[in-house]
mmCIF file of C-alpha atoms in Angstrom:
data_model
loop_
_atom_site.group_PDB
_atom_site.id
_atom_site.type_symbol
_atom_site.label_atom_id
_atom_site.label_comp_id
_atom_site.label_asym_id
_atom_site.label_seq_id
_atom_site.Cartn_x
_atom_site.Cartn_y
_atom_site.Cartn_z
ATOM 1 C CA MET D 1 -15.474 -1.243 -73.883
ATOM 2 C CA ASN D 2 -18.316 0.588 -74.841
ATOM 3 C CA ASN D 3 -18.992 1.807 -71.330
ATOM 4 C CA SER D 4 -15.582 2.683 -70.831
ATOM 5 C CA ALA D 5 -15.171 4.702 -74.215
ATOM 6 C CA ALA D 6 -18.682 6.534 -73.379
ATOM 7 C CA ASN D 7 -17.334 7.143 -69.925
ATOM 8 C CA THR D 8 -13.891 8.497 -71.540
ATOM 9 C CA GLY D 9 -16.218 10.649 -73.988
ATOM 10 C CA ARG D 10 -18.663 12.000 -71.460
ATOM 11 C CA VAL D 11 -15.164 12.944 -69.187
ATOM 12 C CA LEU D 12 -13.688 14.786 -72.196
ATOM 13 C CA TRP D 13 -16.653 16.716 -73.009
ATOM 14 C CA ALA D 14 -16.861 17.762 -69.211
ATOM 15 C CA GLY D 15 -13.094 19.266 -69.663
ATOM 16 C CA LEU D 16 -14.061 20.669 -72.665
ATOM 17 C CA ARG D 17 -16.915 22.595 -71.479
ATOM 18 C CA ALA D 18 -14.891 23.600 -68.107
ATOM 19 C CA LEU D 19 -12.658 24.824 -70.255
ATOM 20 C CA LEU D 20 -14.712 27.010 -72.394
ATOM 21 C CA VAL D 21 -16.564 28.388 -69.408
ATOM 22 C CA LEU D 22 -13.447 29.072 -67.592
ATOM 23 C CA THR D 23 -11.907 30.760 -70.460
ATOM 24 C CA LEU D 24 -15.136 32.796 -70.934
ATOM 25 C CA VAL D 25 -15.272 34.020 -67.411
ATOM 26 C CA CYS D 26 -11.568 34.241 -66.368
ATOM 27 C CA GLY D 27 -9.934 35.284 -69.987
ATOM 28 C CA VAL D 28 -12.696 37.832 -71.256
ATOM 29 C CA LEU D 29 -15.572 38.714 -69.246
ATOM 30 C CA TYR D 30 -13.363 39.215 -65.979
ATOM 31 C CA PRO D 31 -10.798 41.209 -67.750
ATOM 32 C CA LEU D 32 -13.302 43.236 -69.930
ATOM 33 C CA ALA D 33 -15.104 43.874 -66.462
ATOM 34 C CA VAL D 34 -12.200 44.949 -64.449
ATOM 35 C CA THR D 35 -11.060 47.080 -67.549
ATOM 36 C CA GLY D 36 -14.319 48.732 -67.740
ATOM 37 C CA VAL D 37 -14.572 49.430 -63.853
ATOM 38 C CA ALA D 38 -11.298 50.871 -63.876
ATOM 39 C CA GLN D 39 -11.792 53.214 -67.001
ATOM 40 C CA LEU D 40 -14.866 54.299 -65.304
ATOM 41 C CA THR D 41 -13.700 55.056 -61.760
ATOM 42 C CA MET D 42 -9.893 55.715 -62.582
ATOM 43 C CA PRO D 43 -9.396 56.315 -66.283
ATOM 44 C CA GLY D 44 -5.976 58.420 -65.778
ATOM 45 C CA LYS D 45 -4.348 55.673 -63.438
ATOM 46 C CA ALA D 46 -6.031 52.966 -65.723
ATOM 47 C CA ASN D 47 -4.122 54.604 -68.912
ATOM 48 C CA GLY D 48 -0.934 54.590 -67.286
ATOM 49 C CA SER D 49 -0.980 58.043 -65.343
ATOM 50 C CA GLU D 50 0.336 59.772 -68.445
ATOM 51 C CA ILE D 51 1.447 63.171 -68.197
ATOM 52 C CA GLU D 52 1.232 66.161 -70.729
ATOM 53 C CA ASP D 53 2.552 69.297 -71.443
ATOM 54 C CA ALA D 54 1.325 72.765 -71.854
ATOM 55 C CA SER D 55 0.980 71.536 -75.629
ATOM 56 C CA GLY D 56 -1.000 68.557 -74.841
ATOM 57 C CA LYS D 57 1.704 66.127 -75.726
ATOM 58 C CA VAL D 58 2.311 63.067 -73.707
ATOM 59 C CA VAL D 59 5.694 63.396 -72.064
ATOM 60 C CA GLY D 60 5.686 60.543 -69.809
ATOM 61 C CA SER D 61 4.062 58.816 -66.897
ATOM 62 C CA GLU D 62 3.668 59.739 -63.201
ATOM 63 C CA ARG D 63 4.413 56.587 -61.993
ATOM 64 C CA ILE D 64 7.902 56.325 -63.909
ATOM 65 C CA GLY D 65 11.056 58.392 -63.584
ATOM 66 C CA GLN D 66 12.730 59.162 -66.607
ATOM 67 C CA ARG D 67 16.741 60.531 -67.454
ATOM 68 C CA TYR D 68 17.662 64.133 -68.506
ATOM 69 C CA ASP D 69 20.811 63.483 -70.236
ATOM 70 C CA LEU D 70 22.896 65.008 -73.188
ATOM 71 C CA PRO D 71 23.454 63.095 -76.494
ATOM 72 C CA LEU D 72 25.831 60.232 -75.970
ATOM 73 C CA LYS D 73 29.011 61.339 -77.377
ATOM 74 C CA ASP D 74 31.625 59.216 -79.084
ATOM 75 C CA GLY D 75 34.034 57.071 -76.456
ATOM 76 C CA GLU D 76 31.074 57.764 -73.786
ATOM 77 C CA GLU D 77 29.865 54.453 -72.143
ATOM 78 C CA THR D 78 26.900 56.443 -70.895
ATOM 79 C CA PRO D 79 25.854 59.966 -71.416
ATOM 80 C CA ALA D 80 26.588 63.038 -69.330
ATOM 81 C CA PRO D 81 23.444 64.915 -67.349
ATOM 82 C CA ASP D 82 21.981 67.780 -68.924
ATOM 83 C CA LEU D 83 22.217 69.901 -66.409
ATOM 84 C CA ARG D 84 19.573 72.557 -67.336
ATOM 85 C CA TRP D 85 17.105 70.376 -65.836
ATOM 86 C CA PHE D 86 16.391 68.478 -62.459
ATOM 87 C CA GLN D 87 18.117 65.215 -61.947
ATOM 88 C CA PRO D 88 16.441 62.236 -60.961
ATOM 89 C CA ARG D 89 17.889 59.350 -58.566
ATOM 90 C CA PRO D 90 20.352 57.308 -60.106
ATOM 91 C CA SER D 91 19.294 54.289 -61.872
ATOM 92 C CA ASN D 92 22.472 51.701 -61.584
ATOM 93 C CA GLY D 93 19.954 48.950 -61.518
ATOM 94 C CA LEU D 94 18.874 49.420 -64.739
ATOM 95 C CA GLY D 95 19.613 46.830 -67.581
ATOM 96 C CA THR D 96 19.277 46.603 -71.037
ATOM 97 C CA ASN D 97 17.436 44.420 -72.691
ATOM 98 C CA SER D 98 19.129 41.263 -74.388
ATOM 99 C CA VAL D 99 16.142 39.013 -75.758
ATOM 100 C CA ASN D 100 14.272 41.197 -78.214
ATOM 101 C CA THR D 101 17.465 42.988 -79.899
ATOM 102 C CA GLU D 102 14.983 44.853 -82.153
ATOM 103 C CA TYR D 103 14.120 47.689 -79.457
ATOM 104 C CA SER D 104 16.615 49.309 -77.166
ATOM 105 C CA ILE D 105 14.520 48.553 -74.211
ATOM 106 C CA ILE D 106 15.605 49.714 -70.588
ATOM 107 C CA LEU D 107 14.575 47.322 -67.961
ATOM 108 C CA SER D 108 13.850 47.895 -64.314
ATOM 109 C CA GLY D 109 15.658 46.428 -61.527
ATOM 110 C CA ALA D 110 17.614 46.838 -58.270
ATOM 111 C CA THR D 111 21.535 46.723 -57.612
ATOM 112 C CA ASN D 112 21.281 43.912 -55.735
ATOM 113 C CA ARG D 113 24.373 44.653 -53.898
ATOM 114 C CA SER D 114 25.356 44.659 -50.152
ATOM 115 C CA GLY D 115 26.236 47.500 -48.278
ATOM 116 C CA ASP D 116 29.588 46.527 -48.239
ATOM 117 C CA ASN D 117 29.852 45.381 -51.729
ATOM 118 C CA GLU D 118 32.824 47.531 -53.762
ATOM 119 C CA ASP D 119 30.986 48.401 -56.567
ATOM 120 C CA LEU D 120 27.972 49.947 -54.913
ATOM 121 C CA ILE D 121 30.688 51.793 -52.396
ATOM 122 C CA THR D 122 32.087 53.179 -55.607
ATOM 123 C CA TRP D 123 29.058 54.136 -57.424
ATOM 124 C CA VAL D 124 27.891 55.920 -54.172
ATOM 125 C CA LYS D 125 31.442 57.966 -53.691
ATOM 126 C CA ASP D 126 31.601 58.527 -57.121
ATOM 127 C CA ALA D 127 27.943 59.756 -57.378
ATOM 128 C CA LYS D 128 28.300 62.186 -54.397
ATOM 129 C CA ALA D 129 31.276 63.549 -56.129
ATOM 130 C CA ALA D 130 29.523 64.464 -59.228
ATOM 131 C CA VAL D 131 26.479 65.818 -57.035
ATOM 132 C CA ILE D 132 28.786 68.360 -55.040
ATOM 133 C CA LYS D 133 30.644 68.921 -58.659
ATOM 134 C CA ASP D 134 27.527 69.823 -60.882
ATOM 135 C CA ASN D 135 25.545 71.594 -58.244
ATOM 136 C CA SER D 136 28.209 74.107 -56.884
ATOM 137 C CA THR D 137 27.990 77.336 -58.522
ATOM 138 C CA ALA D 138 29.977 80.715 -58.062
ATOM 139 C CA ASP D 139 27.527 81.595 -55.223
ATOM 140 C CA TYR D 140 26.512 78.207 -53.824
ATOM 141 C CA GLN D 141 28.982 75.518 -52.643
ATOM 142 C CA VAL D 142 27.435 72.106 -52.084
ATOM 143 C CA LYS D 143 28.725 70.421 -48.871
ATOM 144 C CA PRO D 144 29.178 66.490 -48.697
ATOM 145 C CA SER D 145 26.774 66.748 -45.465
ATOM 146 C CA ASP D 146 24.277 68.463 -47.891
ATOM 147 C CA VAL D 147 23.931 65.323 -50.356
ATOM 148 C CA PRO D 148 20.587 63.314 -49.514
ATOM 149 C CA ALA D 149 20.833 59.478 -49.736
ATOM 150 C CA GLU D 150 18.603 59.034 -52.653
ATOM 151 C CA ALA D 151 21.036 61.761 -54.482
ATOM 152 C CA VAL D 152 23.493 58.544 -54.628
ATOM 153 C CA THR D 153 21.476 55.651 -54.361
ATOM 154 C CA SER D 154 19.166 53.917 -56.578
ATOM 155 C CA SER D 155 15.419 52.736 -55.970
ATOM 156 C CA GLY D 156 14.778 49.244 -55.871
ATOM 157 C CA SER D 157 12.835 49.501 -59.144
ATOM 158 C CA GLY D 158 15.595 51.934 -60.513
ATOM 159 C CA LEU D 159 12.159 53.682 -61.957
ATOM 160 C CA ASP D 160 11.326 56.042 -58.708
ATOM 161 C CA PRO D 161 9.685 59.067 -60.337
ATOM 162 C CA HIS D 162 10.490 61.209 -57.324
ATOM 163 C CA ILE D 163 13.471 62.761 -55.010
ATOM 164 C CA SER D 164 13.364 64.560 -51.830
ATOM 165 C CA PRO D 165 12.327 68.272 -51.524
ATOM 166 C CA GLU D 166 16.146 68.748 -50.025
ATOM 167 C CA TYR D 167 17.590 67.039 -53.275
ATOM 168 C CA ALA D 168 15.171 69.504 -55.468
ATOM 169 C CA GLU D 169 16.359 72.484 -53.424
ATOM 170 C CA LEU D 170 20.023 71.405 -53.540
ATOM 171 C CA GLN D 171 19.794 71.728 -57.292
ATOM 172 C CA VAL D 172 18.137 74.991 -57.201
ATOM 173 C CA HIS D 173 20.960 77.119 -57.846
ATOM 174 C CA ARG D 174 22.725 75.074 -60.644
ATOM 175 C CA VAL D 175 19.216 75.099 -62.315
ATOM 176 C CA ALA D 176 18.762 78.921 -62.193
ATOM 177 C CA GLU D 177 22.060 79.410 -63.179
ATOM 178 C CA ARG D 178 22.153 77.258 -66.204
ATOM 179 C CA ASN D 179 18.540 78.653 -67.342
ATOM 180 C CA LYS D 180 19.225 82.340 -66.315
ATOM 181 C CA LEU D 181 16.521 82.647 -63.998
ATOM 182 C CA ASP D 182 16.302 83.962 -60.196
ATOM 183 C CA VAL D 183 16.928 81.437 -57.568
ATOM 184 C CA ALA D 184 13.698 82.480 -55.490
ATOM 185 C CA THR D 185 11.774 81.927 -58.685
ATOM 186 C CA VAL D 186 12.977 78.821 -58.895
ATOM 187 C CA GLU D 187 13.089 77.814 -54.977
ATOM 188 C CA LYS D 188 9.471 79.056 -55.477
ATOM 189 C CA LEU D 189 8.937 76.448 -58.225
ATOM 190 C CA VAL D 190 9.835 73.461 -56.083
ATOM 191 C CA ALA D 191 7.693 74.665 -53.462
ATOM 192 C CA ASP D 192 5.023 74.483 -55.323
ATOM 193 C CA HIS D 193 5.719 71.098 -56.915
ATOM 194 C CA THR D 194 6.257 69.696 -53.245
ATOM 195 C CA ASP D 195 3.843 66.800 -52.391
ATOM 196 C CA ASP D 196 3.176 66.389 -48.572
ATOM 197 C CA ARG D 197 2.999 62.787 -46.995
ATOM 198 C CA ILE D 198 -0.279 61.014 -48.188
ATOM 199 C CA LEU D 199 -2.977 61.907 -45.811
ATOM 200 C CA GLY D 200 -0.729 63.716 -43.407
ATOM 201 C CA PHE D 201 1.379 60.889 -42.033
ATOM 202 C CA ILE D 202 2.150 58.259 -44.804
ATOM 203 C CA GLY D 203 5.649 58.494 -46.828
ATOM 204 C CA GLU D 204 7.671 61.421 -46.847
ATOM 205 C CA PRO D 205 7.254 64.427 -48.823
ATOM 206 C CA ARG D 206 8.272 64.238 -52.581
ATOM 207 C CA VAL D 207 9.066 66.003 -55.857
ATOM 208 C CA ASN D 208 8.016 64.496 -58.933
ATOM 209 C CA VAL D 209 10.860 65.580 -61.246
ATOM 210 C CA LEU D 210 8.650 65.143 -64.520
ATOM 211 C CA LYS D 211 6.046 67.382 -63.531
ATOM 212 C CA LEU D 212 8.931 70.073 -62.039
ATOM 213 C CA ASN D 213 10.855 69.954 -65.294
ATOM 214 C CA ILE D 214 7.623 70.546 -67.026
ATOM 215 C CA ALA D 215 7.001 73.701 -65.107
ATOM 216 C CA LEU D 216 10.707 74.779 -65.491
ATOM 217 C CA LYS D 217 10.374 74.246 -69.316
ATOM 218 C CA ASP D 218 7.228 76.665 -69.405
ATOM 219 C CA LEU D 219 8.950 78.806 -66.700
ATOM 220 C CA VAL D 220 11.768 79.121 -69.450
ATOM 221 C CA ALA D 221 10.143 79.709 -72.086
ATOM 222 C CA LYS D 222 7.859 82.803 -70.664
ATOM 223 C CA GLY D 223 11.079 84.328 -70.259
#
């Protein structure tokens, strides 16, 4: 009995030591090392790729899309888009937080619907009709064939911060009209904020909607 108790004690002590060492290494030292290296080598990305406006105020993240809507009116289930701004991709995949009801948290997610799903087909048709209607002006008529795919479909996360140059250009006339700007000026704004393929061959050309709208806000403020 004494030997058995002693063996049990040694096993428990060995297990406790392993727990303490692993907690120290994996739970303290490793996270501190990774955090330190990240802060030294890529502080912007490590801190969330924050974007500041002209006043130095943080207005969002380069990696997370956001919406530009009007205040929700009585009787509306979803707010109408604020058409002064360039609009991002739809976010039909987003849900609302149902666990912690103290805060109104928007959740990331895809629609998880097949291509022949009736709800998805309805969303796409409605979104396409809205894009045509919202972006047609007195001197510019959007054709159904002009509407790119990402203008009517959400990304896998629902938080894609980019749109294609084609979708940005489709919105130029509407943005220019709403903000009383010259079309050529807004076209140049889009061109200046279009990023090429990474390393020249990875991905597709893209426009970060938040960065573009910050530049648009500065342009409108200058008159």
